[in-house]
Amino acid sequence: MGALAGKMAFTYYEHRLEALYLICGGMLIGVITLELIPESIRTYSFWALMAGASLAVFLCVWTDQVIHVKYSDKSYLPVIAFVLAMIFHNVPVGVALGMTLKDGIGESLLLALFIHHLPEGVALYILMKMNRIHRFVLIITASVITIVLIVAAWFGAISDQSNLINGIFMGIAIGSLSYVAIHEMIGQVVGKVSKRELYLYTCLGILLLSFYLKVAHKFF
């Protein structure tokens, strides 16, 4: 459903690709600041989150300096970074889902995950479409991300949850998504649009995500 919404946005707004980049970057920032960080701080150790986030940023910067420079003509690198961030995010979330199934609250968490992944589906579709990646790859990518979540949930259902390891993985997800949003999305547009448009569309993405979360939480 998120990819379908992304397809509609791309179809009717393709003439302003820079604006789409900024809106998606703003949506990711909204997910990180309004959902991921507050929930992670309440659930995991602060130092585990910091360790994971620092490791993620270091790896992203190293990749950008070494691999990205060597393969600068490869437009799919931002997509790979985004997909890896989503996979790292799904590991601790999937384990938590598997653990909550034992307590009978897994359905509520599953619904929250459904709501949470919609804006990420929008960003994934638009990012792939902008980089001219075939739609079949999008389907395969979404399937892989889903399989990771399912396997992590199964692992969480049969084993004890490690708060430290899950905190590190969640930190990696936060760091990776932050790097993708700020550097690979918003950073790619800096200098191509005016500062007013830069702030306007980024804030629009954050506001859209905030409004979406308020409506979703009200009904679910």
XYZ file of N, CA and C in Angstrom:
660
model
N 0.825 -1.202 0.000
C 0.000 0.000 0.000
C 0.863 1.258 0.000
N 1.969 1.213 0.724
C 2.889 2.348 0.720
C 3.500 2.573 -0.650
N 3.869 1.474 -1.310
C 4.427 1.594 -2.663
C 3.380 2.125 -3.639
N 2.121 1.728 -3.459
C 1.049 2.232 -4.318
C 0.873 3.733 -4.141
N 0.922 4.194 -2.885
C 0.840 5.631 -2.629
C 2.037 6.355 -3.237
N 3.218 5.721 -3.176
C 4.407 6.310 -3.790
C 4.279 6.390 -5.300
N 3.662 5.374 -5.895
C 3.447 5.384 -7.347
C 2.531 6.537 -7.754
N 1.485 6.762 -6.981
C 0.560 7.859 -7.280
C 1.255 9.206 -7.152
N 2.056 9.346 -6.082
C 2.772 10.610 -5.877
C 3.760 10.855 -7.012
N 4.448 9.800 -7.439
C 5.437 9.947 -8.514
C 4.752 10.269 -9.837
N 3.613 9.645 -10.098
C 2.902 9.852 -11.358
C 2.448 11.302 -11.522
N 1.919 11.865 -10.442
C 1.354 13.212 -10.533
C 2.350 14.308 -10.153
N 3.548 13.923 -9.718
C 4.507 14.936 -9.268
C 5.884 14.698 -9.860
N 5.939 13.943 -10.958
C 7.225 13.560 -11.545
C 8.012 14.769 -12.033
N 7.319 15.855 -12.380
C 8.015 17.037 -12.902
C 8.792 17.771 -11.814
N 8.571 17.417 -10.555
C 9.323 18.039 -9.457
C 10.028 16.954 -8.642
N 11.046 16.326 -9.250
C 11.745 15.237 -8.577
C 12.456 15.714 -7.317
N 13.009 16.943 -7.375
C 13.701 17.474 -6.199
C 12.736 17.592 -5.020
N 11.509 18.031 -5.304
C 10.511 18.160 -4.237
C 10.177 16.796 -3.642
N 10.074 15.760 -4.491
C 9.795 14.415 -3.998
C 10.921 13.913 -3.101
N 12.164 14.174 -3.508
C 13.303 13.801 -2.680
C 13.183 14.439 -1.296
N 12.887 15.734 -1.260
C 12.810 16.463 0.008
C 11.636 15.982 0.863
N 10.491 15.740 0.223
C 9.327 15.268 0.970
C 9.595 13.905 1.587
N 10.202 12.999 0.799
C 10.529 11.668 1.332
C 11.574 11.758 2.439
N 12.562 12.633 2.257
C 13.546 12.841 3.317
C 12.889 13.361 4.576
N 11.947 14.289 4.424
C 11.219 14.802 5.578
C 10.381 13.732 6.248
N 9.760 12.856 5.446
C 8.966 11.762 6.011
C 9.835 10.811 6.825
N 11.024 10.519 6.311
C 11.933 9.645 7.060
C 12.381 10.304 8.362
N 12.683 11.599 8.291
C 13.051 12.320 9.514
C 11.904 12.273 10.520
N 10.662 12.393 10.013
C 9.506 12.306 10.887
C 9.385 10.942 11.540
N 9.583 9.878 10.759
C 9.527 8.520 11.315
C 10.588 8.340 12.397
N 11.789 8.847 12.119
C 12.904 8.673 13.057
C 12.665 9.441 14.347
N 12.306 10.721 14.233
C 12.195 11.587 15.423
C 10.901 11.376 16.196
N 9.818 11.048 15.501
C 8.524 10.927 16.166
C 8.189 9.511 16.606
N 8.811 8.510 15.978
C 8.473 7.131 16.293
C 9.670 6.319 16.783
N 10.696 6.193 15.923
C 11.802 5.286 16.230
C 12.567 5.694 17.488
N 13.020 6.952 17.541
C 13.842 7.384 18.671
C 13.083 7.331 19.996
N 11.872 7.901 20.103
C 11.158 7.820 21.386
C 10.884 6.388 21.837
N 10.429 5.529 20.912
C 10.150 4.140 21.278
C 11.420 3.395 21.655
N 12.504 3.658 20.939
C 13.762 2.961 21.214
C 14.341 3.360 22.561
N 14.270 4.654 22.895
C 14.797 5.121 24.180
C 14.024 4.496 25.338
N 12.714 4.321 25.159
C 11.912 3.700 26.223
C 12.190 2.205 26.358
N 12.671 1.577 25.285
C 12.790 0.116 25.272
C 14.222 -0.373 25.472
N 15.192 0.327 24.871
C 16.558 -0.178 24.849
C 17.519 0.742 25.603
N 18.698 0.211 25.854
C 19.737 0.985 26.514
C 20.211 2.132 25.612
N 20.389 3.298 26.211
C 20.830 4.470 25.453
C 22.188 4.218 24.815
N 23.088 3.581 25.547
C 24.441 3.362 25.036
C 24.449 2.309 23.934
N 23.550 1.332 24.005
C 23.439 0.358 22.920
C 22.953 1.046 21.644
N 21.977 1.949 21.790
C 21.488 2.698 20.636
C 22.580 3.585 20.053
N 23.345 4.255 20.911
C 24.421 5.120 20.446
C 25.505 4.324 19.740
N 25.821 3.144 20.280
C 26.851 2.305 19.660
C 26.409 1.863 18.269
N 25.156 1.422 18.159
C 24.644 0.992 16.866
C 24.565 2.133 15.864
N 24.077 3.299 16.323
C 23.968 4.449 15.426
C 25.339 4.921 14.965
N 26.307 4.962 15.879
C 27.666 5.387 15.518
C 28.286 4.437 14.510
N 28.092 3.125 14.740
C 28.611 2.132 13.806
C 27.977 2.310 12.427
N 26.672 2.555 12.393
C 25.971 2.723 11.120
C 26.476 3.947 10.364
N 26.615 5.066 11.067
C 27.093 6.289 10.411
C 28.514 6.095 9.895
N 29.354 5.445 10.703
C 30.734 5.189 10.273
C 30.758 4.337 9.005
N 29.955 3.272 8.975
C 29.925 2.399 7.801
C 29.375 3.130 6.583
N 28.367 3.980 6.798
C 27.783 4.733 5.684
C 28.794 5.730 5.119
N 29.505 6.417 6.004
C 30.510 7.382 5.554
C 31.644 6.663 4.833
N 32.078 5.540 5.392
C 33.151 4.756 4.756
C 32.707 4.271 3.377
N 31.454 3.778 3.313
C 30.933 3.326 2.024
C 30.890 4.461 1.021
N 30.462 5.631 1.494
C 30.367 6.786 0.604
C 31.742 7.220 0.108
N 32.747 7.162 0.973
C 34.089 7.608 0.613
C 34.837 6.597 -0.244
N 34.604 5.325 -0.019
C 35.363 4.283 -0.723
C 34.580 3.710 -1.909
N 33.420 3.148 -1.603
C 32.660 2.454 -2.645
C 31.960 3.441 -3.561
N 31.339 4.462 -2.982
C 30.562 5.398 -3.790
C 31.448 6.167 -4.771
N 32.650 6.511 -4.337
C 33.575 7.216 -5.223
C 34.021 6.307 -6.364
N 34.260 5.046 -6.045
C 34.722 4.098 -7.054
C 33.628 3.771 -8.055
N 32.380 3.710 -7.565
C 31.259 3.387 -8.433
C 30.270 4.550 -8.454
N 30.782 5.740 -8.738
C 29.953 6.942 -8.684
C 28.849 6.939 -9.734
N 29.004 6.107 -10.767
C 27.983 6.056 -11.810
C 26.840 5.120 -11.447
N 26.944 4.440 -10.332
C 25.907 3.500 -9.927
C 24.863 4.236 -9.092
N 23.695 4.476 -9.666
C 22.671 5.251 -8.985
C 21.917 4.453 -7.929
N 22.128 3.123 -7.886
C 21.356 2.312 -6.967
C 21.960 2.250 -5.561
N 23.109 2.874 -5.338
C 23.736 2.813 -4.014
C 22.862 3.410 -2.908
N 22.209 4.576 -3.122
C 21.307 5.072 -2.080
C 20.170 4.099 -1.773
N 19.695 3.385 -2.784
C 18.630 2.414 -2.580
C 19.122 1.269 -1.699
N 20.343 0.794 -1.969
C 20.915 -0.293 -1.167
C 21.046 0.141 0.286
N 21.516 1.361 0.511
C 21.667 1.866 1.883
C 20.315 1.921 2.582
N 19.285 2.371 1.867
C 17.955 2.475 2.454
C 17.388 1.095 2.784
N 17.549 0.151 1.869
C 17.029 -1.201 2.092
C 17.745 -1.862 3.270
N 19.060 -1.719 3.354
C 19.800 -2.292 4.475
C 19.339 -1.692 5.794
N 19.061 -0.387 5.800
C 18.577 0.264 7.021
C 17.228 -0.333 7.441
N 16.342 -0.576 6.487
C 15.046 -1.169 6.805
C 15.199 -2.595 7.323
N 16.140 -3.337 6.746
C 16.374 -4.710 7.201
C 16.898 -4.718 8.637
N 17.893 -3.848 8.921
C 18.416 -3.765 10.285
C 17.323 -3.337 11.264
N 16.413 -2.515 10.801
C 15.305 -2.071 11.650
C 14.346 -3.218 11.937
N 14.117 -4.084 10.951
C 13.143 -5.158 11.104
C 13.621 -6.279 12.011
N 14.923 -6.413 12.210
C 15.435 -7.503 13.049
C 14.968 -7.352 14.498
N 15.288 -6.258 15.201
C 14.818 -6.156 16.593
C 13.305 -6.036 16.701
N 12.672 -5.359 15.726
C 11.216 -5.235 15.752
C 10.558 -6.605 15.575
N 11.104 -7.421 14.672
C 10.565 -8.753 14.466
C 10.730 -9.633 15.698
N 11.879 -9.542 16.342
C 12.093 -10.304 17.577
C 11.094 -9.875 18.641
N 10.878 -8.569 18.777
C 9.907 -8.061 19.751
C 8.504 -8.569 19.421
N 8.166 -8.641 18.127
C 6.868 -9.153 17.712
C 6.711 -10.612 18.124
N 7.758 -11.407 17.900
C 7.703 -12.807 18.291
C 7.561 -12.991 19.789
N 8.220 -12.139 20.559
C 8.126 -12.214 22.020
C 6.719 -11.854 22.501
N 6.102 -10.850 21.904
C 4.786 -10.403 22.364
C 3.683 -11.388 22.009
N 3.944 -12.272 21.045
C 2.937 -13.277 20.715
C 2.645 -14.171 21.912
N 3.648 -14.358 22.760
C 3.456 -15.175 23.950
C 2.557 -14.476 24.961
N 2.536 -13.137 24.932
C 1.752 -12.363 25.895
C 0.381 -11.977 25.358
N 0.096 -12.346 24.117
C -1.208 -12.055 23.547
C -1.395 -10.647 23.026
N -0.324 -9.869 22.906
C -0.446 -8.490 22.411
C 0.244 -8.337 21.051
N 0.575 -9.452 20.427
C 1.266 -9.406 19.146
C 0.442 -8.767 18.045
N -0.892 -8.932 18.098
C -1.734 -8.356 17.056
C -1.669 -6.830 17.068
N -1.623 -6.242 18.261
C -1.533 -4.781 18.362
C -0.214 -4.283 17.795
N 0.876 -4.982 18.111
C 2.179 -4.593 17.587
C 2.227 -4.773 16.078
N 1.603 -5.841 15.573
C 1.583 -6.090 14.130
C 0.838 -4.965 13.410
N -0.259 -4.487 13.991
C -0.995 -3.372 13.403
C -0.151 -2.100 13.416
N 0.570 -1.887 14.511
C 1.451 -0.723 14.584
C 2.552 -0.801 13.528
N 3.074 -2.008 13.283
C 4.095 -2.196 12.261
C 3.532 -1.891 10.874
N 2.300 -2.316 10.635
C 1.662 -2.047 9.352
C 1.575 -0.535 9.107
N 1.129 0.207 10.112
C 1.021 1.659 9.999
C 2.396 2.280 9.800
N 3.380 1.758 10.518
C 4.726 2.328 10.495
C 5.402 2.139 9.143
N 5.124 1.034 8.461
C 5.839 0.725 7.215
C 5.244 1.396 5.988
N 4.062 1.961 6.089
C 3.457 2.609 4.925
C 4.309 3.755 4.371
N 4.732 4.730 5.209
C 5.579 5.805 4.652
C 6.923 5.308 4.144
N 7.448 4.246 4.740
C 8.701 3.685 4.234
C 8.494 3.073 2.859
N 7.316 2.471 2.615
C 6.995 1.949 1.287
C 6.920 3.058 0.253
N 6.362 4.210 0.651
C 6.315 5.369 -0.247
C 7.722 5.789 -0.638
N 8.582 5.949 0.364
C 9.957 6.379 0.106
C 10.708 5.361 -0.748
N 10.493 4.063 -0.489
C 11.189 3.017 -1.234
C 10.807 3.064 -2.711
N 9.510 3.199 -3.000
C 9.077 3.227 -4.395
C 9.647 4.439 -5.121
N 9.512 5.613 -4.509
C 9.966 6.841 -5.168
C 11.472 6.814 -5.381
N 12.214 6.321 -4.390
C 13.669 6.260 -4.511
C 14.078 5.326 -5.642
N 13.425 4.174 -5.746
C 13.746 3.235 -6.818
C 13.336 3.787 -8.179
N 12.180 4.423 -8.241
C 11.708 4.959 -9.512
C 12.612 6.081 -9.994
N 13.068 6.929 -9.099
C 13.962 8.014 -9.476
C 15.279 7.498 -10.018
N 15.715 6.354 -9.509
C 16.978 5.778 -9.951
C 16.787 4.738 -11.052
N 15.581 4.737 -11.644
C 15.266 3.901 -12.810
C 15.497 2.409 -12.548
N 15.104 1.971 -11.369
C 15.204 0.558 -11.025
C 13.878 -0.110 -11.354
N 13.934 -1.292 -11.954
C 12.742 -1.969 -12.449
C 11.784 -2.305 -11.304
N 10.493 -2.266 -11.630
C 9.460 -2.531 -10.633
C 9.578 -3.933 -10.043
N 10.068 -4.893 -10.830
C 10.235 -6.259 -10.328
C 11.218 -6.293 -9.168
N 12.246 -5.446 -9.232
C 13.221 -5.368 -8.146
C 12.552 -4.855 -6.874
N 11.603 -3.933 -7.027
C 10.858 -3.422 -5.878
C 10.087 -4.541 -5.195
N 9.449 -5.392 -5.992
C 8.690 -6.513 -5.426
C 9.613 -7.468 -4.683
N 10.764 -7.796 -5.295
C 11.732 -8.683 -4.650
C 12.253 -8.066 -3.359
N 12.561 -6.773 -3.399
C 13.089 -6.087 -2.222
C 12.082 -6.105 -1.081
N 10.825 -5.766 -1.386
C 9.783 -5.791 -0.359
C 9.618 -7.192 0.222
N 9.740 -8.206 -0.628
C 9.631 -9.593 -0.161
C 10.768 -9.944 0.789
N 11.987 -9.528 0.437
C 13.146 -9.808 1.297
C 12.977 -9.133 2.664
N 12.545 -7.873 2.652
C 12.332 -7.143 3.905
C 11.283 -7.852 4.756
N 10.222 -8.345 4.115
C 9.164 -9.062 4.828
C 9.681 -10.377 5.402
N 10.464 -11.102 4.622
C 11.014 -12.380 5.088
C 11.910 -12.170 6.299
N 12.717 -11.100 6.282
C 13.569 -10.798 7.434
C 12.717 -10.587 8.679
N 11.622 -9.852 8.542
C 10.725 -9.604 9.676
C 10.121 -10.908 10.184
N 9.699 -11.784 9.263
C 9.085 -13.058 9.654
C 10.085 -13.949 10.388
N 11.312 -14.060 9.844
C 12.338 -14.888 10.465
C 12.697 -14.350 11.849
N 12.818 -13.021 11.957
C 13.133 -12.417 13.257
C 12.014 -12.673 14.257
N 10.747 -12.616 13.799
C 9.616 -12.891 14.681
C 9.626 -14.340 15.150
N 9.953 -15.247 14.234
C 10.049 -16.666 14.608
C 11.155 -16.875 15.633
N 12.295 -16.202 15.413
C 13.407 -16.330 16.350
C 13.009 -15.787 17.724
N 12.292 -14.659 17.728
C 11.858 -14.087 18.998
C 10.861 -14.962 19.725
N 10.061 -15.730 18.964
C 9.044 -16.591 19.572
C 9.640 -17.817 20.241
N 10.835 -18.255 19.789
C 11.412 -19.495 20.314
C 12.605 -19.249 21.224
N 13.009 -18.001 21.395
C 14.200 -17.735 22.195
C 13.980 -16.532 23.097
N 14.918 -16.351 24.024
C 14.884 -15.200 24.910
C 15.392 -13.968 24.177
N 14.767 -12.834 24.460
C 15.135 -11.595 23.785
C 16.369 -10.986 24.424
N 17.326 -10.576 23.596
C 18.531 -9.902 24.074
C 18.346 -8.402 23.900
N 18.159 -7.699 25.003
C 17.914 -6.262 24.940
C 19.111 -5.519 24.381
N 20.325 -5.973 24.718
C 21.534 -5.310 24.254
C 21.694 -5.430 22.748
N 21.573 -6.650 22.232
C 21.735 -6.870 20.790
C 20.633 -6.155 20.015
N 19.407 -6.249 20.487
C 18.307 -5.568 19.807
C 18.496 -4.053 19.817
N 19.025 -3.527 20.929
C 19.290 -2.092 21.005
C 20.347 -1.656 20.000
N 21.371 -2.485 19.825
C 22.413 -2.166 18.848
C 21.843 -2.188 17.435
N 21.041 -3.215 17.125
C 20.422 -3.283 15.801
C 19.495 -2.093 15.556
N 18.725 -1.718 16.572
C 17.832 -0.575 16.410
C 18.634 0.707 16.218
N 19.760 0.831 16.928
C 20.636 1.977 16.732
C 21.201 2.019 15.317
N 21.572 0.845 14.785
C 22.051 0.773 13.410
C 20.963 1.245 12.444
N 19.730 0.832 12.700
C 18.621 1.261 11.845
C 18.427 2.769 11.893
N 18.455 3.331 13.096
C 18.263 4.775 13.252
C 19.391 5.539 12.561
N 20.628 5.100 12.778
C 21.766 5.767 12.152
C 21.732 5.672 10.640
N 21.384 4.491 10.121
C 21.347 4.289 8.672
C 20.240 5.111 8.027
N 19.050 5.070 8.620
C 17.934 5.833 8.068
C 18.205 7.336 8.131
N 18.846 7.781 9.203
C 19.183 9.203 9.328
C 20.167 9.611 8.245
N 21.159 8.778 8.002
C 22.150 9.075 6.963
C 21.496 9.123 5.585
N 20.612 8.159 5.317
C 19.931 8.132 4.016
C 19.067 9.371 3.844
N 18.308 9.735 4.895
C 17.402 10.880 4.801
C 18.158 12.180 4.601
N 19.196 12.391 5.411
C 19.903 13.679 5.396
C 20.887 13.775 4.237
N 21.661 12.712 4.012
C 22.729 12.779 3.014
C 22.256 12.359 1.626
N 21.595 11.206 1.545
C 21.266 10.648 0.234
C 20.002 11.245 -0.373
N 19.107 11.778 0.449
C 17.877 12.374 -0.086
C 17.954 13.892 -0.075
N 17.978 14.472 1.119
C 18.003 15.931 1.220
C 19.313 16.486 0.686
N 20.419 15.831 1.006
C 21.726 16.312 0.578
C 21.891 16.355 -0.930
N 21.213 15.446 -1.641
C 21.330 15.416 -3.094
C 20.648 16.606 -3.765
N 19.758 17.272 -3.034
C 18.974 18.367 -3.606
C 19.562 19.729 -3.251
N 20.411 19.766 -2.220
C 21.006 21.039 -1.796
C 21.764 21.669 -2.973
N 21.479 22.924 -3.236
C 22.103 23.630 -4.351
C 21.294 23.595 -5.628
N 20.333 22.669 -5.707
C 19.493 22.562 -6.899
C 18.179 23.314 -6.744
N 17.802 23.615 -5.512
C 16.578 24.375 -5.240
C 16.929 25.509 -4.295
N 16.035 26.461 -4.151
C 16.256 27.572 -3.225
C 16.128 27.085 -1.789
N 16.696 27.860 -0.860
C 16.619 27.487 0.552
C 15.170 27.451 1.024
N 14.355 28.354 0.493
C 12.950 28.364 0.893
C 12.263 27.065 0.488
N 12.522 26.582 -0.741
C 11.942 25.318 -1.181
C 12.507 24.152 -0.392
N 13.799 24.219 -0.082
C 14.442 23.158 0.693
C 13.741 22.966 2.029
N 13.559 24.057 2.763
C 12.914 23.977 4.072
C 11.424 23.678 3.939
N 10.785 24.248 2.912
C 9.351 24.077 2.736
C 8.981 22.624 2.508
N 9.643 21.974 1.530
C 9.278 20.602 1.197
C 9.736 19.608 2.266
N 10.868 19.873 2.899
C 11.304 18.994 3.988
C 10.323 19.058 5.157
N 9.943 20.270 5.536
C 8.971 20.432 6.620
C 7.616 19.861 6.226
N 7.262 19.971 4.930
C 6.014 19.392 4.464
C 6.011 17.878 4.660
N 7.132 17.224 4.355
C 7.235 15.783 4.571
C 7.082 15.417 6.036
N 7.725 16.199 6.932
C 7.611 15.939 8.374
C 6.179 16.135 8.840
N 5.531 17.211 8.379
C 4.153 17.496 8.777
C 3.185 16.431 8.263
N 3.391 15.982 7.021
C 2.540 14.929 6.471
C 2.654 13.653 7.297
N 3.882 13.299 7.669
C 4.099 12.106 8.469
C 3.486 12.267 9.853
N 3.641 13.460 10.442
C 3.067 13.719 11.763
C 1.550 13.614 11.737
N 0.935 14.212 10.712
C -0.521 14.136 10.574
C -0.967 12.694 10.354
N -0.220 11.979 9.533
C -0.526 10.570 9.262
C -0.491 9.738 10.543
N 0.527 9.951 11.373
C 0.658 9.194 12.615
C -0.473 9.521 13.588
N -0.849 10.801 13.671
C -1.932 11.190 14.575
C -3.254 10.548 14.165
N -3.543 10.560 12.874
C -4.773 9.948 12.388
C -4.742 8.433 12.603
N -3.608 7.814 12.281
C -3.480 6.367 12.421
C -3.618 5.946 13.872
N -2.971 6.656 14.790
C -3.040 6.310 16.208
C -4.436 6.559 16.778
N -5.143 7.528 16.220
C -6.495 7.825 16.704
C -7.466 6.716 16.389
N -7.328 6.130 15.195
C -8.265 5.083 14.784
C -7.785 3.692 15.171
N -6.459 3.528 15.370
C -5.949 2.190 15.682
C -5.259 2.147 17.031
